[in-house]
XYZ file of C-alpha atoms in Angstrom:
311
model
C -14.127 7.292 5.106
C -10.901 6.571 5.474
C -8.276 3.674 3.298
C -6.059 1.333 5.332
C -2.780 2.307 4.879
C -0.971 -0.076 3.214
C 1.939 -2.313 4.173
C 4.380 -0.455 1.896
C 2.477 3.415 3.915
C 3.386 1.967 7.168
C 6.799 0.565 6.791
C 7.841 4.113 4.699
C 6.376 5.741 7.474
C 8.598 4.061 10.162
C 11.147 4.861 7.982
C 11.902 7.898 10.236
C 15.675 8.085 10.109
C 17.471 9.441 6.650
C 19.690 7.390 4.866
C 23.778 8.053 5.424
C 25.196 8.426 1.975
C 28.955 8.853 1.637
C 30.343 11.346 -1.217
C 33.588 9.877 -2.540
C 35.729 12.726 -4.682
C 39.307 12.775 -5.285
C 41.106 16.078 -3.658
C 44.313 15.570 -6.320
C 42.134 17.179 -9.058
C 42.798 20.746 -9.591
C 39.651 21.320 -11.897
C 36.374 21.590 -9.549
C 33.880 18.574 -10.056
C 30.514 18.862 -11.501
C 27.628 18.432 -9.494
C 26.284 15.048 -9.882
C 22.164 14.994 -10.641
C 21.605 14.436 -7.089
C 23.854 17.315 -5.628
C 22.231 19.652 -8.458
C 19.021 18.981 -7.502
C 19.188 18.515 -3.564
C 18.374 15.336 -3.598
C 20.806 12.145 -1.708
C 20.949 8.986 -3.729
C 20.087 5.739 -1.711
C 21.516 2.358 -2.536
C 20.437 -1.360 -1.956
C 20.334 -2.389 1.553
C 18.878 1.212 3.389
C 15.270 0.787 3.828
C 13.753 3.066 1.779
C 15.364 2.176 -1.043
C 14.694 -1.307 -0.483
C 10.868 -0.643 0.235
C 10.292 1.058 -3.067
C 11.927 -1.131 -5.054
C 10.052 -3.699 -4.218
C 7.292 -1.639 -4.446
C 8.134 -0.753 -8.481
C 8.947 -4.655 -9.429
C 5.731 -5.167 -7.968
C 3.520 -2.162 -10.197
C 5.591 -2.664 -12.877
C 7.093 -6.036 -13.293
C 10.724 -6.702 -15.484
C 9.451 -4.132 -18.452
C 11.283 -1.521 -16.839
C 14.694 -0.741 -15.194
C 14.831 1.059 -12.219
C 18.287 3.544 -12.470
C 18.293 4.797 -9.258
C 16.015 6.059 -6.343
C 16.646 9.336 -4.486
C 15.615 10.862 -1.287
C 14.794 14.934 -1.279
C 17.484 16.175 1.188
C 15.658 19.548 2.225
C 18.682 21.129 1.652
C 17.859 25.277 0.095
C 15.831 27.704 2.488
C 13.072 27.139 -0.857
C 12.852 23.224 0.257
C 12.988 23.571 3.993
C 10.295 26.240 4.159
C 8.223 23.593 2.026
C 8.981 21.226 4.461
C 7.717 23.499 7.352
C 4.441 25.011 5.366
C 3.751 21.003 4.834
C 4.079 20.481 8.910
C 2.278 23.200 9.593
C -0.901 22.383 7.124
C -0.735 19.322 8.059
C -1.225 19.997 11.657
C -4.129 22.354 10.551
C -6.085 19.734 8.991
C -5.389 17.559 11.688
C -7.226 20.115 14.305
C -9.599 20.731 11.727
C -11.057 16.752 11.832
C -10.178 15.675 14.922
C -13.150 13.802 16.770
C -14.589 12.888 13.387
C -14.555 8.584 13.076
C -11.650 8.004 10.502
C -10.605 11.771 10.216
C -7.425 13.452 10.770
C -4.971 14.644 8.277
C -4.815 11.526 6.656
C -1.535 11.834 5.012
C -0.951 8.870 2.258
C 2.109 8.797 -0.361
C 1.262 8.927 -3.990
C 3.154 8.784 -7.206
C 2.911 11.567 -9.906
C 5.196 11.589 -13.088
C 7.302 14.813 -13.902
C 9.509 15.937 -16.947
C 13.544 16.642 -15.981
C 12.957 20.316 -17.132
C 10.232 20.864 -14.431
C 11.850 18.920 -11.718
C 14.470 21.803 -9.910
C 11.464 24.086 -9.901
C 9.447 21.688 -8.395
C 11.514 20.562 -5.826
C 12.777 24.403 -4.949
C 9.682 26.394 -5.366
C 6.475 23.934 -5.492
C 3.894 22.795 -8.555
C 2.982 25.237 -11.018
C 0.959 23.789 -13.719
C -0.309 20.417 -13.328
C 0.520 18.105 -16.347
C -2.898 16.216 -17.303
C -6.062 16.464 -19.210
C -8.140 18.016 -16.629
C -10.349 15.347 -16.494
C -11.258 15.663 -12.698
C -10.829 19.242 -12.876
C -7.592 21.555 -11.920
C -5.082 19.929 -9.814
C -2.398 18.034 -9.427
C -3.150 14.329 -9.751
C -1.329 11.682 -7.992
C -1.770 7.972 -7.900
C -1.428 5.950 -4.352
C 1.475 4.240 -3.906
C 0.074 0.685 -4.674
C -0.937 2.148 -8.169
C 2.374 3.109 -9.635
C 1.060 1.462 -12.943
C -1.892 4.130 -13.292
C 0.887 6.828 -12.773
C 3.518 5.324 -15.044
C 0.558 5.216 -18.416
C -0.684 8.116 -17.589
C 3.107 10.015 -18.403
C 5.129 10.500 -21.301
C 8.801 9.532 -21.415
C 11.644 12.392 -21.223
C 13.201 10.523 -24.356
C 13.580 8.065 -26.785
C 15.250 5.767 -24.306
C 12.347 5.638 -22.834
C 13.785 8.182 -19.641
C 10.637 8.797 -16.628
C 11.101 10.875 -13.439
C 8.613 10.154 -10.863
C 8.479 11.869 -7.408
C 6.838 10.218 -4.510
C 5.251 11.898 -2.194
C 3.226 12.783 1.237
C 0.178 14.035 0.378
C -2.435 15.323 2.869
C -6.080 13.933 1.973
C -7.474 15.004 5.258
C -11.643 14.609 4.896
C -11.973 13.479 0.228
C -15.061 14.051 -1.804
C -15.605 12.206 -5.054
C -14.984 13.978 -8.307
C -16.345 12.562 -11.123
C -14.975 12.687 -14.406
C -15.494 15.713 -16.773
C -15.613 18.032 -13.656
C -14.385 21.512 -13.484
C -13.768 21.515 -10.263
C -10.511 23.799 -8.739
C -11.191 23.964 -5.201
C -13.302 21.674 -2.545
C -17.059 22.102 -2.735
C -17.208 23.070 0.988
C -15.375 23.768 3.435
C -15.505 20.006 5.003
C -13.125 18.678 2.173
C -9.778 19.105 1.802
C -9.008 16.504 -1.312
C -11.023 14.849 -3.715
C -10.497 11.225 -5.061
C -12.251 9.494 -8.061
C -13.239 6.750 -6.198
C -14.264 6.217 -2.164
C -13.448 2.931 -1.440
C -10.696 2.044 -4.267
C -9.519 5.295 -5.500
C -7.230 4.954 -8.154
C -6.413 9.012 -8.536
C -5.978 11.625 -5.325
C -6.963 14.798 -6.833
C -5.429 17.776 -4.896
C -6.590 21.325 -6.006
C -4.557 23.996 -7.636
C -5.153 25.461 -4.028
C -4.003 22.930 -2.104
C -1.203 21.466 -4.252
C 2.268 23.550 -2.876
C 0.751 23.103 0.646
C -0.373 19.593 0.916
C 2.221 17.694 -1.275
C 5.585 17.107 -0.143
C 7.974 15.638 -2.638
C 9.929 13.218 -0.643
C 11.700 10.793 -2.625
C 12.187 10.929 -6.701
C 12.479 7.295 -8.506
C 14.478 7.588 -12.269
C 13.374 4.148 -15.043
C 13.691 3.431 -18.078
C 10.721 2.059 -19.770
C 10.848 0.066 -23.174
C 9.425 2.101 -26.544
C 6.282 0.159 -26.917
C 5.732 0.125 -23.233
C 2.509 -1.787 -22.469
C 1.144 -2.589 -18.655
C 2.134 -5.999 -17.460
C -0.462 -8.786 -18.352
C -3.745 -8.925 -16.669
C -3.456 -11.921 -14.376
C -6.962 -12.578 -14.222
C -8.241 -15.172 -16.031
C -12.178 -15.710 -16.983
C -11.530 -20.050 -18.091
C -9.398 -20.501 -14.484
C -11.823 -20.226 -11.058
C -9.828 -19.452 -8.348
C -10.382 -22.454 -6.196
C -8.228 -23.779 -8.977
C -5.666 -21.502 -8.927
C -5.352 -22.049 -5.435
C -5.317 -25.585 -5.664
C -2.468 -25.150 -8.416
C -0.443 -22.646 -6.189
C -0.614 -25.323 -2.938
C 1.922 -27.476 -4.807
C 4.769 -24.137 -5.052
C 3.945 -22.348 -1.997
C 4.115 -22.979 1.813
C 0.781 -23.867 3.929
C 0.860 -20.320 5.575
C 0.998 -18.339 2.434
C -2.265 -20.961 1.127
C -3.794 -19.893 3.940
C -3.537 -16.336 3.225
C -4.250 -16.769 0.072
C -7.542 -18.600 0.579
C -8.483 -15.801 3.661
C -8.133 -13.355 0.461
C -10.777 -15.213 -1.351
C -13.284 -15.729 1.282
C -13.092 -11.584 2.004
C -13.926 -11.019 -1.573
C -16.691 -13.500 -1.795
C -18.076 -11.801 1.156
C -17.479 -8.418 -0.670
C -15.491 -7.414 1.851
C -12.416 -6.272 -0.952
C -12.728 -5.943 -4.835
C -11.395 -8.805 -7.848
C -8.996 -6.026 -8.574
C -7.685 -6.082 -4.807
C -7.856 -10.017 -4.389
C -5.642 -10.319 -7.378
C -3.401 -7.226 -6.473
C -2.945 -9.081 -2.986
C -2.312 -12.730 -4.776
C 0.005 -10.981 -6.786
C 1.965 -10.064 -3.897
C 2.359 -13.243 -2.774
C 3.070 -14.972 -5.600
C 4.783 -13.011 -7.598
C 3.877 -12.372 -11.023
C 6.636 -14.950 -13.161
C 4.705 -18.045 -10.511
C 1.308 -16.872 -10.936
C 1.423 -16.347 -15.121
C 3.469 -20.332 -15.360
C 0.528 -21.286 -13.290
C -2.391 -19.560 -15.556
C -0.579 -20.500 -18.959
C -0.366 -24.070 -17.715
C -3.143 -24.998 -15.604
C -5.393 -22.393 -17.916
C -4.583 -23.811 -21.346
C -5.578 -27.901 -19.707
C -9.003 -26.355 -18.205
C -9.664 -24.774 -22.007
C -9.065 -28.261 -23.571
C -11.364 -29.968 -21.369
């Protein structure tokens, strides 16, 4: 089975052409400059206005609301033999699983971008010479977990900050799924269960965790862009927008009077799909929240909510 990529997949993917950064230093200085953090670690800083940047920034305000601040978003430049001949062992697996599915319905490499938090310490190695010891509880089994890139929530509570200040480094990055078997939790699992799989997930349909073996994980992961935020002390998930005393024929009908006709539209297509169980709650309100916008849609639930509770 496979996922529909998602709007924020597709544009990243047609993304094809690297950002031009310019490097300003001053040639009067006799002393030699330090490497920045992005010369240090290979990586090319991108700014407001190139694409990428812009596509997964909107893509962080979205997981994670105002709680955090976004420092700075970099793009893995390839640039050591270490990184390049990741880059080519990535092509070349990629291509294998490719071969491996093709005529299957849905099959193919199925290469998706997911989110996985890592510590400063760890991050040179990673980027230079691959994964070594996946950072989680094991819970699906050995591997590296990752969360898809419309889940950068699941990825940002499931880390630790770097510091007090509340310092997280999280790479993004392609990840071949090819042909995914469910794992369920409290499995042992290290490696597919047969040869058809290449990837496991925890769930088919809405997987909320791409579970790539200890195997699989220098081969099939390709770090590809590394996003630095700060996140406050008592860092909590942004508020649950669903809301059991507001229907959402009345949400709608509250949303009509701030947004345009099309975006209704839209809005109400959403709903029908997920009365006809043709998407999940969690992905009708994931999709409204797109829309909307989170500061709208919690003015509309705190207002219109609280007169529907008095009534």
């Amino acid at each position: 089975m496979d996922y529909a990529r998602t709007e924020f997949q597709a544009s990243l993917d047609s993304d094809q052409e690297g950002s031009t950064i310019s490097e300003s230093g001053s040639c009067d200085s006799y002393e030699q400059p330090r490497p920045s953090f992005a010369d240090e670690h290979g990586l090319m800083e991108l700014f407001e206005g190139d694409k990428a940047y812009d596509l997964i920034y909107r893509n962080c305000k979205s997981g994670l609301g105002d709680q955090c601040q976004l420092l700075s978003i970099l793009r893995n430049g390839f640039r050591t033999l270490g990184a390049r001949a990741k880059l080519k062992t990535f092509q070349v697996f990629q291509e294998a699983v490719e071969m491996k599915h093709v005529g299957e319905g849905g099959g193919g490499s199925r290469v998706k971008y997911g989110w996985c938090a890592v510590t400063k310490t760890e991050l040179k190695s990673i980027l230079e010479y691959g994964f070594s010891q996946p950072s989680n509880d094991g819970s699906y089994g050995r591997g590296l977990y990752l969360s898809p890139d419309n889940a950068l929530l699941e990825c940002v509570k499931g880390s630790a900050a770097e510091s007090e200040d509340g310092m997280r480094f999280l790479l993004l990055s392609r990840v071949i799924l090819g042909k995914s078997e469910v794992v369920p939790r409290g499995s042992t699992q290290s490696c597919p269960s047969s040869p058809e799989f290449d990837s496991g997930v925890d769930d088919l349909s809405s997987p909320k965790k791409y579970i790539v073996w200890s195997t699989h994980m220098n081969t099939h992961v390709l770090p590809e862009f590394l996003v630095c935020l700060k996140t406050p002390f008592n860092f909590n998930s942004p508020r649950r927008l669903r809301s059991p005393w507001m229907p959402f024929p009345l949400l709608i009908k509250a949303l009509s009077k701030f947004l345009p006709p099309p975006q209704i539209f839209i809005i109400q297509k959403h709903y029908r799909d997920q009365q006809n169980m043709r998407i999940s709650r969690s992905e009708l309100i994931q999709r409204v929240r797109r829309i909307t916008g989170d500061k709208l849609l919690v003015h509309i639930i705190k207002a219109v909510g609280n007169k529907v509770q008095q009534q």
